[in-house]
Amino acid sequence: MVREAEQNNETISRRRFLIRMAKAGVAVAAAGGLGALLYDPLGPGARKNIAAVSLPDFSIPNLAPKMAIVSGSDRKATAQKALEALGGIGTFIKQGDRVLIKVNAAFATPPILSATTHPDLVGEVITLCLKAGAAEVRVTDNPINDAASCFQLTEIGRAVEKSGGRLYMPKESYFAPASVNGGELIRDWPLLYEPFKGVNKLIGLTPLKDHHRSGASMTLKNWYGLLGGRRNIFHQDIHNIIKELGMMARPTFVILDGTMAMMTNGPTGGAISDLMAANLMIASTDPVAADAFGATVLERKTASLPFIRKAAEAGCGTADYETLKPERLSI
Amino acid sequence: MKITTARRISQIFFVVLFFWFCVVATMGTEFWRLRGWSVNWFLNLDPLAAIGAALATRTLYRGMVWAVATIVLTIIFGRFFCGWVCPFGAMHQFFGWLGAFGRKISQRIERNKYRKAQSIKYFLLVLFLIMAAFPLWESVSLQTGLLDPIPFVYRSVNLVLIPILDSHTRAVFYSSRQYDGAWFLGTLFLAALFLNIWIPRFYCRFICPLGALLGVLGRFSIWRIGKTKEKSRDCKLCEKSCEGACQPSGKIRISECVLCFNCLHICPDNLIAWQTQESSAGEIINPDIGRRGFILSAVSGLLAVPIIRLAGTLGTNWHHKVIRPPGALAEVEFLKRCLKCGQCMRICPTNVIVPSGIEGGLENLWTPVLNFRSGTSGCQLNCTACGFICPTAAIRPITLSEKLGLGEFSEKGPIRMGTAFVDRSRCLPWSMNTPCIVCQENCPMTPKAIYLEEQYSTVRDGVYEAASADGAAIRVNKAQWKPEQYAAGDYFCEAGGRRARIISNSADTLILEEPLQISAGDRVVIKIHLYAPMVDIARCIGCGICEHECPVSGLRAIRVSAENESRNRNRSLFLKN
Amino acid sequence: MNRETLYSIIIIIVLCVIAVGMLIVQGRFEPQDFFAVEFQKDKPGSQVKQISPPDDVLSAFAIDGYKPMGEKEEFNEENLSDKINGKADLYLECGFVSMASRRFADIGEPSRWFEIYFYNMGEPQNAYAVYSQQRRRERKDSSVAPLAYTVENAVFFMNGKYYFEIVSAEASDEMVLAVEQAAAALMKSMPPEPFAPRELSFLPEENRIKGSEKLFLKNAFGFDKFPPVLLAQYNLNGDEITVFIAALEEDAKPLMVEYVKFMKEIGATETADAIPPIPDAVVMEMSGETEIVFVHGNILGGIHAAAKRESALALIPSIYEKAKNSK
């Protein structure tokens, strides 16, 4: 009798527990569901959320890194020869490819100052790409300050037009927030993304220059011109930002133009005497190697340019360019 | 390891974490400055803030979604937050522990017995939630922050405790801090802590609306404290250190239990357990307020907002000194979100954001307003920190472009917090013939919002009759000047419709920069050259730097008030916009 | 292990996870959100940085035969790098106030154009710092201003607190003439203000290479405790040697101690075998180069990265003597 009552009690207690469990479960589900329903990550009046973009890898798969160094003063000839040494433009550009060329048009300065990519080089590379069958060759850069006069006075705009390329002058609507995988600085940062839409090859064309803040401005630093926003805050951490630029943009190949290398007072220069006729054209599939070689032309030690080591450690390439067995040719 | 040891570790951990958040919430690059710290985390975990704001706005902003985790865990475990996480709760517990010294066991048991007044917190909870939920012809008002322990402890520590402790070390703040009404915040903070000496966890038991909310949420908790046998020797030892005063010796009040576990091991007969079954001695699930009490506080809540707003502070009787930080929502929306947590006042690098008093309406108490007399400067042009830290987007996060009206915001123009007004009766050039252009010099806008009107104003008793003139030297009748009185370069001599700068003077002779055509008997007037400041309302954003710098240091001669602020269109001074 | 201990340990693990989570959040620094803030470390009242528009010379500026290309551009410390990118730091570190620039083109031949960069550096010393640090090796002295020189395509000069660059799009004698004319026209709008850094009077003239002086306002050689330091090149029997000098408000001895400590931290070693020929001096070696530092009262001087130690030791007495005798 007593045992039966106890058992009875236990059953009741068990039932009440199960009911409580069920109620708790409903309450948890309601709390979670309401939370998900009411969740508002942006707050009132915020700008529209644009999903962060990132750039794909534009390098040619399964191609061993290559580099070529051609001496000569005629940019068209040296660039052509350097690309031949890499296996010919056909190795990189196939029929129907859409190509984006990132030039350096950061300043509204004339070509003789070599603070910007030389128009001859831009024109030649566009012509080569089109000959190789590219469906479209786009050229872009974000000089922040008055892009129109930058493209005009550097004469890059005219070179693009003459050789059949298409110039993407930066506009506010061209930017989209981008993040770099594993990056710490480039997070939801405005990136000049519109020209990348539909593109499957990326080429960097860069003048070889001294740079007051980072020591040297070469192929890795060139991607800086893809950033928008208040990017000058990155000058506070210049070497890491260059490293992250290397992580962000994996080009098909780059050309570092050392025909007239800016040895002092970079990145703007201003005097012809800031330049040295190094007469070198460097083409490379590995931007880090190109920069490491460029440093020697500028008479810098690699150690004084921490971004080279950082970029190499981040897997953007190798600082020991000799391992690429660069072909050295001359015209 | 005893579970109570784990609880103490947990409480210490969260108190340390809380103080760490308070210390690091300063802008800067060092590791102990605000970097990625989630300094709002306790506010985010706070379900009262989340439910209040969700009732008021129908949204859960950003980090507030953390509160869902607290709610879920509370549904499963009961009021663990109070006993294990809440930093304010831990402080109360510590002071209660201090108060237990020298008391006999029977006295301790007496201190921890259940009291009818513990139902007050449920009345407050209902009152606040109803105010936040049901408008009754007025829009809702989120007032939970007045007594919500998390905002309470944030603002007390950030705005009172740390400024005092840091006043000589300057490790946390770069300069000394000033907060209006800090005496009141400090008094409440100390009172809340010291009352624990009398009754432990005084605030938690009687006042804390968050505790009340968690008590309600924990009514179905799966595991709970209870007795394994109905009958015991009734020694009440289990209540000796009972933090919640939930009477575990008898019918346990589930909504009062804060899971301190102090009763677990103290029972001489080992009759207390943490179990899935209900206590053998029975349980009291519902808070002790009854239907009548519920209805009374609900009705109070329904009427409270309309009564408060009879003052008209949201209408034409709005207070001009309620100048909100940049990015603050329109006043009606702002009052649906602001928790009064003080984070914006904490982070403001110039200390220009301070807690409001009740002059702008009772609802305004402890909400952020700008006081340009305190701190180190006005609102900095390039700073958007307050919007980024605000846990509820009462001050929404704005970009610098939006604040300054650049790029895509150029059509809207910069965000205006108010407008500066020159008080011509106090301004040195306007009313006292004294040169001063400090406000114009300090205006950070480009082009400046303060411009200058050039004036030549006659000095006191400045009209004379020329006695003789010798080139640039003019002697006048009946003058008794101090030598060099007019030599500062700001004084001019006017005669015959022409004007020349005075470069020197003796008792009755002026030396001019260039000669004027004067003959004896001519009228000679001494004028001072002044630039009088004027405000261009189309450019002024109300940053208050001019007010801060004004040398008329008592009642400033240029003062910002909230007219023309962007967030409330009806306060505009323009026809359009 | 009993259940209570198990639960306790689980809870402590949860606390550890929270602590680690906080550390991770700390690492996810979002500069975009927070860098907009100007940090307020200074005393009250002084931290309002004024952004004043550049002195308005360029709006009305005109030169015969040239017409303006586009509007005048103005830059402040916020946006200077929009115009000159990474070189902005050079100016910002030297007290930059504002810059205005404008381009002018030949009326007959628009491809022949030049651009004027007009920097207001706040103080003559600041202008001198940016002028001297950028002074080109290959240059011709110019008489357009107290401190001026031309290169193949440009003229660079300073006057008072202003620093100017006029850079042409073409390297030709004709264009150099044009930019010099522009410089002369600019100089007409202001009185000539010659400037020489205070530190120069502590350096001997003998063997000094003219125009080799460079003024670093701070951070010379990467040492952040240095006050303004003047560098000059000396030519001793064909060896080029860098000499530096700084004049302090107080006794320079403690600074020397700090500097030696700093040099050792970055890899210099004190040389035991070389006895300095002057009192209160330290001779160090770093990567095969000789470093000397000495003090005399308020003056700190020395030699930086000399390739040949004997030349450095031969030169240093004359530097010391001059510093000692010019109070």
Coordinates of N, CA and C in Angstrom, one line a residue, chain C residues 116-256:
Chain C
I116 N 52.7 74.1 -59.6 CA 53.3 74.8 -58.5 C 52.7 74.1 -57.2
Y117 N 53.6 73.6 -56.3 CA 53.2 73.1 -55.0 C 53.7 74.1 -54.0
F118 N 52.7 74.6 -53.2 CA 53.0 75.7 -52.3 C 52.7 75.2 -50.9
Y119 N 53.7 74.9 -50.1 CA 53.5 74.3 -48.8 C 53.7 75.4 -47.8
N120 N 52.7 75.5 -46.9 CA 52.8 76.3 -45.7 C 53.3 75.3 -44.6
M121 N 54.5 75.5 -44.1 CA 55.0 74.6 -43.1 C 54.9 75.1 -41.7
G122 N 54.3 76.3 -41.5 CA 54.1 76.8 -40.1 C 55.3 77.6 -39.6
E123 N 56.5 77.0 -39.8 CA 57.7 77.7 -39.2 C 58.8 77.6 -40.3
P124 N 59.7 78.6 -40.3 CA 60.8 78.5 -41.2 C 61.7 77.2 -41.0
Q125 N 61.8 76.8 -39.7 CA 62.6 75.6 -39.4 C 62.0 74.4 -40.1
N126 N 60.7 74.3 -40.1 CA 60.0 73.2 -40.7 C 60.2 73.2 -42.2
A127 N 60.1 74.4 -42.8 CA 60.3 74.5 -44.2 C 61.7 74.1 -44.6
Y128 N 62.6 74.5 -43.8 CA 64.0 74.1 -44.0 C 64.2 72.6 -43.9
A129 N 63.5 72.0 -43.0 CA 63.6 70.6 -42.8 C 63.2 69.8 -44.1
V130 N 62.0 70.2 -44.7 CA 61.6 69.5 -45.9 C 62.4 69.9 -47.1
Y131 N 62.9 71.1 -47.1 CA 63.7 71.6 -48.2 C 65.0 70.8 -48.2
S132 N 65.7 70.8 -47.0 CA 67.0 70.2 -47.0 C 67.0 68.7 -47.1
Q133 N 65.9 68.1 -46.6 CA 65.9 66.6 -46.7 C 65.7 66.1 -48.1
Q134 N 65.1 67.0 -48.9 CA 64.8 66.6 -50.3 C 65.8 67.2 -51.3
R135 N 66.8 68.0 -50.8 CA 67.7 68.7 -51.7 C 68.4 67.6 -52.7
R136 N 68.2 67.9 -53.9 CA 68.8 66.9 -54.9 C 70.3 67.1 -55.0
R137 N 71.0 66.0 -55.3 CA 72.4 66.1 -55.4 C 72.8 66.8 -56.7
E138 N 72.2 66.5 -57.8 CA 72.5 67.1 -59.0 C 71.6 68.4 -59.1
R139 N 72.2 69.5 -58.9 CA 71.4 70.7 -58.9 C 72.2 71.9 -59.2
K140 N 71.5 73.0 -59.6 CA 72.2 74.2 -59.8 C 71.6 75.2 -58.9
D141 N 72.5 76.0 -58.2 CA 71.9 77.0 -57.3 C 71.2 78.0 -58.1
S142 N 70.1 78.5 -57.5 CA 69.3 79.5 -58.2 C 69.2 80.7 -57.3
S143 N 69.0 81.9 -57.9 CA 69.0 83.1 -57.2 C 67.5 83.6 -56.9
V144 N 66.5 82.8 -57.3 CA 65.2 83.3 -57.2 C 64.8 83.5 -55.7
A145 N 65.4 82.8 -54.8 CA 65.0 82.9 -53.4 C 66.3 82.7 -52.6
P146 N 66.2 83.1 -51.3 CA 67.4 82.8 -50.5 C 67.9 81.4 -50.5
L147 N 67.0 80.4 -50.5 CA 67.4 79.0 -50.6 C 66.7 78.5 -51.8
A148 N 67.4 78.2 -52.9 CA 66.7 77.7 -54.1 C 67.7 77.0 -55.0
Y149 N 67.2 76.1 -55.7 CA 68.0 75.4 -56.7 C 67.1 74.9 -57.9
T150 N 67.8 74.7 -59.0 CA 67.0 74.1 -60.1 C 67.6 72.8 -60.5
V151 N 66.8 71.9 -61.1 CA 67.2 70.7 -61.7 C 66.8 70.7 -63.2
E152 N 66.9 69.7 -63.9 CA 66.6 69.7 -65.3 C 65.2 70.1 -65.7
N153 N 64.3 69.9 -64.7 CA 62.9 70.2 -65.1 C 62.1 70.9 -64.0
A154 N 62.8 71.4 -63.0 CA 62.1 72.0 -61.9 C 62.9 73.0 -61.1
V155 N 62.2 73.7 -60.3 CA 62.9 74.6 -59.3 C 62.3 74.3 -57.9
F156 N 63.1 74.3 -56.9 CA 62.7 74.0 -55.6 C 63.3 75.1 -54.7
F157 N 62.4 75.7 -53.9 CA 62.9 76.8 -53.0 C 62.1 76.9 -51.8
M158 N 62.7 77.7 -50.8 CA 61.9 78.0 -49.6 C 62.0 79.4 -49.3
N159 N 61.0 80.0 -48.6 CA 61.1 81.3 -48.1 C 60.3 81.4 -46.9
G160 N 61.0 81.8 -45.8 CA 60.2 81.9 -44.5 C 59.7 80.5 -44.2
K161 N 58.4 80.5 -43.9 CA 57.7 79.3 -43.5 C 57.2 78.5 -44.7
Y162 N 57.5 79.0 -45.9 CA 56.9 78.4 -47.1 C 57.9 77.5 -47.9
Y163 N 57.5 76.4 -48.4 CA 58.4 75.6 -49.2 C 57.6 75.4 -50.6
F164 N 58.4 75.6 -51.7 CA 57.8 75.5 -53.0 C 58.4 74.5 -53.9
E165 N 57.6 73.8 -54.7 CA 58.2 73.0 -55.8 C 57.5 73.5 -57.0
I166 N 58.2 73.8 -58.1 CA 57.6 74.0 -59.3 C 58.1 73.0 -60.3
V167 N 57.3 72.1 -60.7 CA 57.8 71.0 -61.5 C 57.2 71.0 -62.9
S168 N 58.0 70.9 -63.9 CA 57.6 71.0 -65.3 C 57.4 69.6 -65.9
A169 N 56.6 69.6 -66.9 CA 56.3 68.3 -67.6 C 57.4 68.0 -68.6
E170 N 58.3 68.9 -68.8 CA 59.3 68.7 -69.8 C 60.7 69.1 -69.3
A171 N 61.7 68.3 -69.6 CA 63.0 68.7 -69.2 C 63.7 69.5 -70.3
S172 N 63.7 70.8 -70.1 CA 64.4 71.6 -71.1 C 64.9 72.9 -70.5
D173 N 65.9 73.5 -71.1 CA 66.4 74.8 -70.5 C 65.3 75.8 -70.5
E174 N 64.5 75.7 -71.6 CA 63.4 76.7 -71.7 C 62.4 76.6 -70.6
M175 N 62.1 75.3 -70.2 CA 61.1 75.2 -69.1 C 61.7 75.5 -67.8
V176 N 63.0 75.2 -67.6 CA 63.7 75.6 -66.4 C 63.6 77.1 -66.2
L177 N 63.8 77.8 -67.4 CA 63.6 79.3 -67.3 C 62.2 79.7 -66.9
A178 N 61.3 79.0 -67.5 CA 59.8 79.3 -67.2 C 59.5 79.1 -65.7
V179 N 60.0 77.9 -65.2 CA 59.6 77.7 -63.8 C 60.4 78.7 -62.9
E180 N 61.6 79.1 -63.3 CA 62.3 80.1 -62.5 C 61.6 81.4 -62.5
Q181 N 61.0 81.7 -63.7 CA 60.3 83.0 -63.8 C 59.0 82.9 -62.9
A182 N 58.4 81.7 -62.9 CA 57.2 81.6 -62.0 C 57.6 81.7 -60.6
A183 N 58.8 81.2 -60.2 CA 59.3 81.3 -58.9 C 59.5 82.7 -58.5
A184 N 60.2 83.5 -59.4 CA 60.4 84.9 -59.2 C 59.1 85.6 -59.0
A185 N 58.1 85.3 -59.8 CA 56.9 86.0 -59.7 C 56.2 85.7 -58.3
L186 N 56.3 84.5 -57.9 CA 55.8 84.1 -56.6 C 56.5 84.9 -55.5
M187 N 57.8 85.0 -55.6 CA 58.6 85.6 -54.6 C 58.3 87.1 -54.5
K188 N 57.8 87.7 -55.6 CA 57.4 89.1 -55.5 C 56.3 89.4 -54.5
S189 N 55.5 88.3 -54.3 CA 54.3 88.5 -53.4 C 54.7 88.5 -51.9
M190 N 56.0 88.2 -51.6 CA 56.4 88.1 -50.2 C 57.8 88.6 -50.0
P191 N 58.2 89.2 -48.9 CA 59.5 89.6 -48.7 C 60.5 88.5 -48.5
P192 N 61.7 88.6 -49.1 CA 62.6 87.4 -48.9 C 63.0 87.3 -47.5
E193 N 63.0 86.1 -47.0 CA 63.3 85.8 -45.6 C 64.4 84.7 -45.6
P194 N 65.7 85.1 -45.5 CA 66.7 84.0 -45.5 C 66.6 83.2 -44.2
F195 N 67.1 82.0 -44.3 CA 67.0 81.2 -43.1 C 68.2 80.3 -43.0
A196 N 68.8 80.1 -41.8 CA 69.8 79.1 -41.6 C 69.5 78.5 -40.3
P197 N 69.6 77.2 -40.2 CA 69.3 76.5 -39.0 C 70.3 76.9 -37.9
R198 N 69.8 77.0 -36.7 CA 70.6 77.4 -35.5 C 71.8 76.5 -35.4
E199 N 71.6 75.2 -35.6 CA 72.7 74.2 -35.4 C 73.8 74.5 -36.4
L200 N 73.6 75.2 -37.5 CA 74.7 75.3 -38.5 C 75.9 76.1 -37.9
S201 N 75.6 77.0 -36.9 CA 76.6 77.8 -36.4 C 77.6 77.0 -35.5
F202 N 77.2 75.8 -35.2 CA 78.1 74.9 -34.4 C 78.9 74.0 -35.2
L203 N 78.8 74.1 -36.5 CA 79.6 73.2 -37.4 C 80.7 74.0 -38.1
P204 N 81.9 73.5 -38.2 CA 83.0 74.2 -38.9 C 82.7 74.2 -40.4
E205 N 83.2 75.2 -41.0 CA 82.9 75.4 -42.5 C 84.0 74.6 -43.3
E206 N 85.1 74.4 -42.7 CA 86.2 73.8 -43.4 C 85.8 72.3 -43.8
N207 N 86.1 72.0 -45.0 CA 85.8 70.6 -45.5 C 84.3 70.3 -45.7
R208 N 83.4 71.2 -45.3 CA 82.0 70.9 -45.4 C 81.6 71.0 -46.8
I209 N 80.8 70.0 -47.3 CA 80.3 70.1 -48.7 C 79.1 71.0 -48.7
K210 N 79.2 72.1 -49.5 CA 78.1 73.1 -49.5 C 76.8 72.5 -49.9
G211 N 75.8 72.9 -49.1 CA 74.4 72.5 -49.5 C 74.2 71.0 -49.1
S212 N 75.0 70.4 -48.3 CA 74.8 69.0 -48.0 C 74.0 68.9 -46.7
E213 N 73.7 70.0 -46.1 CA 73.1 70.0 -44.7 C 71.6 69.4 -44.9
K214 N 71.3 68.6 -43.9 CA 69.9 68.1 -43.8 C 69.4 68.3 -42.4
L215 N 68.2 68.9 -42.2 CA 67.7 69.0 -40.9 C 66.6 68.0 -40.6
F216 N 66.8 67.2 -39.6 CA 65.7 66.3 -39.1 C 65.2 66.8 -37.8
L217 N 63.9 67.1 -37.8 CA 63.3 67.7 -36.6 C 63.1 66.6 -35.5
K218 N 62.9 65.4 -35.9 CA 62.9 64.4 -34.8 C 63.3 63.0 -35.5
N219 N 63.5 62.1 -34.6 CA 63.7 60.7 -35.1 C 64.9 60.5 -36.0
A220 N 65.9 61.4 -35.9 CA 67.1 61.2 -36.8 C 67.7 59.8 -36.5
F221 N 68.1 59.1 -37.4 CA 68.7 57.8 -37.3 C 67.7 56.8 -36.7
G222 N 66.5 57.1 -36.6 CA 65.5 56.2 -36.0 C 65.5 56.3 -34.5
F223 N 66.2 57.3 -33.9 CA 66.2 57.4 -32.4 C 65.2 58.5 -32.0
D224 N 64.1 58.0 -31.3 CA 63.0 58.9 -31.2 C 63.2 60.0 -30.1
K225 N 64.3 59.9 -29.3 CA 64.5 60.9 -28.3 C 65.3 62.1 -28.8
F226 N 65.8 62.1 -30.0 CA 66.6 63.2 -30.6 C 65.7 64.4 -30.7
P227 N 66.3 65.6 -30.3 CA 65.7 66.8 -30.7 C 66.1 67.1 -32.2
P228 N 65.8 68.3 -32.7 CA 66.2 68.5 -34.1 C 67.7 68.3 -34.3
V229 N 68.0 67.5 -35.3 CA 69.4 67.2 -35.6 C 69.8 67.7 -37.0
L230 N 70.9 68.3 -37.1 CA 71.4 68.8 -38.4 C 72.5 67.8 -38.8
L231 N 72.4 67.4 -40.1 CA 73.4 66.5 -40.7 C 74.1 67.3 -41.7
A232 N 75.4 67.0 -41.9 CA 76.2 67.7 -43.0 C 77.2 66.7 -43.4
Q233 N 77.5 66.8 -44.7 CA 78.6 65.9 -45.3 C 79.9 66.7 -45.3
Y234 N 81.0 66.0 -44.9 CA 82.3 66.6 -44.9 C 83.1 65.7 -45.9
N235 N 84.0 66.4 -46.6 CA 84.9 65.7 -47.5 C 86.3 65.8 -46.9
L236 N 86.8 64.7 -46.4 CA 88.2 64.7 -45.9 C 89.0 63.8 -46.8
N237 N 89.8 64.5 -47.6 CA 90.7 63.8 -48.5 C 90.0 62.7 -49.3
G238 N 88.8 63.1 -49.9 CA 88.1 62.2 -50.7 C 87.1 61.3 -50.0
D239 N 87.2 61.2 -48.7 CA 86.2 60.4 -48.0 C 85.0 61.3 -47.6
E240 N 83.8 60.8 -47.9 CA 82.6 61.6 -47.5 C 82.2 61.1 -46.1
I241 N 82.0 62.0 -45.2 CA 81.7 61.6 -43.8 C 80.5 62.4 -43.4
T242 N 79.5 61.7 -42.8 CA 78.3 62.4 -42.3 C 78.5 62.8 -40.8
V243 N 78.4 64.1 -40.6 CA 78.5 64.7 -39.3 C 77.1 65.1 -38.8
F244 N 76.8 64.9 -37.5 CA 75.5 65.4 -37.0 C 75.7 66.3 -35.8
I245 N 74.8 67.2 -35.5 CA 74.9 68.1 -34.4 C 73.5 68.4 -33.9
A246 N 73.4 68.5 -32.6 CA 72.1 68.9 -32.0 C 72.4 69.9 -30.9
A247 N 71.6 70.9 -30.7 CA 71.8 71.8 -29.6 C 70.5 71.7 -28.6
L248 N 70.8 71.3 -27.4 CA 69.7 71.1 -26.5 C 69.5 72.3 -25.6
E249 N 68.3 72.3 -24.9 CA 68.1 73.3 -23.9 C 68.9 73.0 -22.6
E250 N 69.1 71.7 -22.3 CA 69.8 71.3 -21.1 C 71.0 70.5 -21.4
D251 N 71.7 70.1 -20.4 CA 72.9 69.3 -20.5 C 72.6 68.1 -21.4
A252 N 73.5 67.9 -22.3 CA 73.3 66.9 -23.4 C 73.8 65.5 -22.9
K253 N 74.5 65.4 -21.8 CA 75.1 64.2 -21.4 C 74.1 63.0 -21.3
P254 N 72.9 63.2 -20.6 CA 72.0 62.1 -20.5 C 71.5 61.6 -21.8
L255 N 71.3 62.5 -22.8 CA 70.9 62.1 -24.1 C 71.9 61.3 -24.8
M256 N 73.2 61.6 -24.6 CA 74.2 60.8 -25.2 C 74.2 59.4 -24.6

